[in-house]
């Protein structure tokens, strides 16, 4: 991905496109089924099933495998506009590929090539994957910003009032706070409250 696109891409999206999902979780190495198949967008951290339950206010995406590639459900990807990305139906759910797919034949002369990698697509689509849309729109920071959806937490981090109230800042501004692979879960505990009868 071009440097301009990287600079304009938020941390959670960079992690989503670069993380090696389904590797063993470093936080839970002794647990069974500890493959990292979730990503917390607020903490920009990959999670395994043992890192959950997670903070219910955080936006956690589940990653799936389809045709040996990583995919995410369109309905779960609330922070990015997937319009134009060729989708596929898996178990009654619409999914998109995360990364650029290897193809035997690529040609800019194809009837409907991917705008980023020239992979042939079915009509009505512009990109074969989320990565290709980010890469193509990343050539213009304005184009990428238009595809990023601002949720309530992002508005809070920007200091925008909601319903006349100014909510708390998003947790992602304070850095990783979950038990994902980007940082070990904190073991620090609060000191017990002193008894009033002591």
Tab-separated table of C-alpha atoms in Angstrom:
chain	number	residue	atom	x	y	z
A	1	UNK	CA	0.000	0.000	0.000
A	2	UNK	CA	1.304	3.446	-0.865
A	3	UNK	CA	2.655	5.617	1.954
A	4	UNK	CA	-0.055	8.249	1.458
A	5	UNK	CA	-2.698	5.569	1.838
A	6	UNK	CA	-1.036	4.226	4.985
A	7	UNK	CA	-0.941	7.667	6.595
A	8	UNK	CA	-4.627	8.229	5.878
A	9	UNK	CA	-5.687	4.762	7.052
A	10	UNK	CA	-6.788	4.508	10.708
A	11	UNK	CA	-4.967	2.059	12.946
A	12	UNK	CA	-7.836	-0.433	13.193
A	13	UNK	CA	-8.102	-0.671	9.404
A	14	UNK	CA	-4.340	-1.131	8.995
A	15	UNK	CA	-4.519	-3.923	11.560
A	16	UNK	CA	-7.491	-5.537	9.833
A	17	UNK	CA	-5.632	-5.643	6.521
A	18	UNK	CA	-2.215	-6.689	7.847
A	19	UNK	CA	-2.958	-9.036	10.769
A	20	UNK	CA	-2.217	-12.740	10.336
A	21	UNK	CA	-5.514	-14.042	11.643
A	22	UNK	CA	-5.941	-17.615	12.855
A	23	UNK	CA	-2.434	-17.627	14.354
A	24	UNK	CA	-2.165	-18.730	17.985
A	25	UNK	CA	-2.981	-16.040	20.547
A	26	UNK	CA	0.108	-14.995	22.506
A	27	UNK	CA	-2.020	-14.110	25.541
A	28	UNK	CA	-3.587	-17.590	25.778
A	29	UNK	CA	-0.910	-19.995	24.457
A	30	UNK	CA	-2.021	-22.934	26.613
A	31	UNK	CA	-5.713	-22.756	25.718
A	32	UNK	CA	-7.361	-24.900	23.061
A	33	UNK	CA	-8.842	-23.184	20.003
A	34	UNK	CA	-6.807	-20.064	20.675
A	35	UNK	CA	-6.629	-18.861	17.087
A	36	UNK	CA	-7.058	-15.122	16.634
A	37	UNK	CA	-10.229	-14.689	14.614
A	38	UNK	CA	-11.564	-11.383	15.996
A	39	UNK	CA	-10.360	-7.804	15.786
A	40	UNK	CA	-11.309	-5.016	18.182
A	41	UNK	CA	-11.578	-1.841	16.133
A	42	UNK	CA	-11.391	0.331	19.265
A	43	UNK	CA	-8.172	-1.255	20.533
A	44	UNK	CA	-6.819	-2.190	17.068
A	45	UNK	CA	-5.972	-5.604	18.546
A	46	UNK	CA	-6.490	-9.165	17.344
A	47	UNK	CA	-8.408	-11.373	19.774
A	48	UNK	CA	-9.024	-15.067	20.263
A	49	UNK	CA	-12.187	-16.592	21.730
A	50	UNK	CA	-10.583	-16.593	25.188
A	51	UNK	CA	-10.025	-12.830	25.025
A	52	UNK	CA	-13.825	-12.571	24.999
A	53	UNK	CA	-16.211	-11.520	26.467
A	54	UNK	CA	-14.874	-8.153	25.470
A	55	UNK	CA	-15.943	-4.651	26.428
A	56	UNK	CA	-19.535	-4.571	25.094
A	57	UNK	CA	-19.141	-0.977	23.977
A	58	UNK	CA	-16.227	-1.871	21.665
A	59	UNK	CA	-16.674	-2.694	17.998
A	60	UNK	CA	-15.412	-6.279	17.599
A	61	UNK	CA	-15.266	-7.892	14.155
A	62	UNK	CA	-15.195	-11.639	13.606
A	63	UNK	CA	-12.944	-12.857	10.811
A	64	UNK	CA	-13.896	-15.911	8.770
A	65	UNK	CA	-12.188	-18.063	6.179
A	66	UNK	CA	-13.638	-18.575	2.727
A	67	UNK	CA	-11.730	-20.145	-0.174
A	68	UNK	CA	-8.601	-20.103	2.035
A	69	UNK	CA	-8.836	-16.316	2.380
A	70	UNK	CA	-9.856	-14.007	5.207
A	71	UNK	CA	-13.327	-12.497	4.894
A	72	UNK	CA	-15.552	-10.317	7.044
A	73	UNK	CA	-19.318	-9.970	7.060
A	74	UNK	CA	-20.531	-6.753	5.459
A	75	UNK	CA	-23.117	-6.273	8.202
A	76	UNK	CA	-20.351	-6.366	10.837
A	77	UNK	CA	-18.119	-3.831	9.096
A	78	UNK	CA	-19.973	-0.745	10.287
A	79	UNK	CA	-16.980	1.616	10.169
A	80	UNK	CA	-16.279	1.313	6.439
A	81	UNK	CA	-18.451	1.675	3.354
A	82	UNK	CA	-18.183	-1.566	1.364
A	83	UNK	CA	-20.017	-0.181	-1.660
A	84	UNK	CA	-18.337	-1.296	-4.870
A	85	UNK	CA	-16.530	-4.286	-3.345
A	86	UNK	CA	-17.552	-7.594	-4.886
A	87	UNK	CA	-19.280	-9.621	-2.186
A	88	UNK	CA	-19.990	-13.319	-1.804
A	89	UNK	CA	-22.709	-15.167	0.083
A	90	UNK	CA	-21.469	-17.621	2.714
A	91	UNK	CA	-23.981	-19.355	4.999
A	92	UNK	CA	-26.630	-16.743	4.153
A	93	UNK	CA	-24.263	-13.878	5.050
A	94	UNK	CA	-22.772	-11.358	2.631
A	95	UNK	CA	-18.976	-11.266	3.005
A	96	UNK	CA	-16.078	-9.425	1.358
A	97	UNK	CA	-12.450	-10.496	1.066
A	98	UNK	CA	-10.050	-8.563	3.277
A	99	UNK	CA	-6.947	-8.739	1.097
A	100	UNK	CA	-6.077	-8.636	-2.583
A	101	UNK	CA	-6.591	-12.078	-4.043
A	102	UNK	CA	-4.031	-13.875	-6.159
A	103	UNK	CA	-5.346	-14.570	-9.617
A	104	UNK	CA	-4.115	-16.661	-12.504
A	105	UNK	CA	-5.165	-14.082	-15.050
A	106	UNK	CA	-5.249	-10.337	-14.595
A	107	UNK	CA	-5.827	-7.914	-17.386
A	108	UNK	CA	-6.684	-4.242	-17.557
A	109	UNK	CA	-8.429	-5.155	-20.812
A	110	UNK	CA	-10.952	-7.308	-18.950
A	111	UNK	CA	-14.555	-6.240	-19.327
A	112	UNK	CA	-14.769	-5.171	-15.680
A	113	UNK	CA	-11.342	-5.211	-13.936
A	114	UNK	CA	-10.664	-4.338	-10.298
A	115	UNK	CA	-9.672	-0.665	-10.119
A	116	UNK	CA	-6.611	-1.543	-8.022
A	117	UNK	CA	-5.306	-4.954	-9.140
A	118	UNK	CA	-7.078	-5.551	-12.509
A	119	UNK	CA	-8.601	-8.844	-11.356
A	120	UNK	CA	-11.698	-9.603	-13.474
A	121	UNK	CA	-14.923	-8.860	-11.602
A	122	UNK	CA	-18.587	-9.421	-12.220
A	123	UNK	CA	-20.420	-6.388	-13.542
A	124	UNK	CA	-21.466	-3.704	-11.073
A	125	UNK	CA	-18.373	-3.961	-8.871
A	126	UNK	CA	-15.194	-1.881	-8.716
A	127	UNK	CA	-12.959	-3.789	-6.266
A	128	UNK	CA	-12.214	-7.426	-5.475
A	129	UNK	CA	-11.383	-6.817	-1.802
A	130	UNK	CA	-11.373	-4.332	1.038
A	131	UNK	CA	-7.618	-3.900	0.588
A	132	UNK	CA	-8.022	-2.903	-3.049
A	133	UNK	CA	-10.638	-0.276	-2.233
A	134	UNK	CA	-8.460	1.178	0.539
A	135	UNK	CA	-5.428	1.161	-1.752
A	136	UNK	CA	-7.274	2.857	-4.606
A	137	UNK	CA	-9.044	5.449	-2.463
A	138	UNK	CA	-5.850	6.008	-0.476
A	139	UNK	CA	-4.355	7.765	-3.469
A	140	UNK	CA	-6.641	10.601	-2.394
A	141	UNK	CA	-7.036	11.213	1.352
A	142	UNK	CA	-10.438	12.753	0.715
A	143	UNK	CA	-11.590	9.613	-1.078
A	144	UNK	CA	-10.604	7.384	1.826
A	145	UNK	CA	-12.207	9.703	4.394
A	146	UNK	CA	-15.483	9.475	2.484
A	147	UNK	CA	-15.443	5.675	2.817
A	148	UNK	CA	-14.757	5.763	6.559
A	149	UNK	CA	-17.938	5.883	8.587
A	150	UNK	CA	-17.863	7.991	11.737
A	151	UNK	CA	-19.519	6.211	14.635
A	152	UNK	CA	-20.623	7.694	17.924
A	153	UNK	CA	-17.268	7.015	19.594
A	154	UNK	CA	-15.353	8.761	16.821
A	155	UNK	CA	-17.640	11.752	17.202
A	156	UNK	CA	-16.989	11.667	20.941
A	157	UNK	CA	-13.238	11.596	20.366
A	158	UNK	CA	-13.592	14.647	18.141
A	159	UNK	CA	-15.496	16.418	20.901
A	160	UNK	CA	-18.781	16.637	19.029
A	161	UNK	CA	-21.804	16.824	21.364
A	162	UNK	CA	-24.588	14.284	20.925
A	163	UNK	CA	-28.160	15.012	21.982
A	164	UNK	CA	-26.920	18.107	23.727
A	165	UNK	CA	-24.443	16.124	25.822
A	166	UNK	CA	-20.697	15.749	25.442
A	167	UNK	CA	-19.901	12.027	25.766
A	168	UNK	CA	-16.643	10.471	26.930
A	169	UNK	CA	-13.760	10.081	24.532
A	170	UNK	CA	-13.374	6.834	22.662
A	171	UNK	CA	-11.219	4.199	24.314
A	172	UNK	CA	-9.111	3.819	21.164
A	173	UNK	CA	-7.639	7.263	21.781
A	174	UNK	CA	-6.080	5.987	24.978
A	175	UNK	CA	-4.396	2.998	23.293
A	176	UNK	CA	-5.023	-0.739	23.552
A	177	UNK	CA	-7.136	-1.726	26.536
A	178	UNK	CA	-8.192	-5.274	25.711
A	179	UNK	CA	-6.630	-8.696	26.035
A	180	UNK	CA	-5.650	-8.915	22.378
A	181	UNK	CA	-2.288	-9.638	20.829
A	182	UNK	CA	-1.213	-6.000	20.636
A	183	UNK	CA	-0.718	-5.931	24.395
A	184	UNK	CA	-1.049	-8.229	27.359
A	185	UNK	CA	-4.086	-7.903	29.554
A	186	UNK	CA	-3.381	-5.845	32.633
A	187	UNK	CA	-3.173	-7.856	35.845
A	188	UNK	CA	-3.267	-4.779	38.039
A	189	UNK	CA	-6.179	-4.816	40.458
A	190	UNK	CA	-7.726	-2.061	42.469
A	191	UNK	CA	-6.869	-1.940	46.151
A	192	UNK	CA	-9.747	-3.204	48.316
A	193	UNK	CA	-11.808	-0.543	50.008
A	194	UNK	CA	-10.974	0.010	53.688
A	195	UNK	CA	-13.652	-1.175	56.075
A	196	UNK	CA	-15.319	1.709	57.955
A	197	UNK	CA	-15.053	-0.334	61.170
A	198	UNK	CA	-11.250	-0.624	61.086
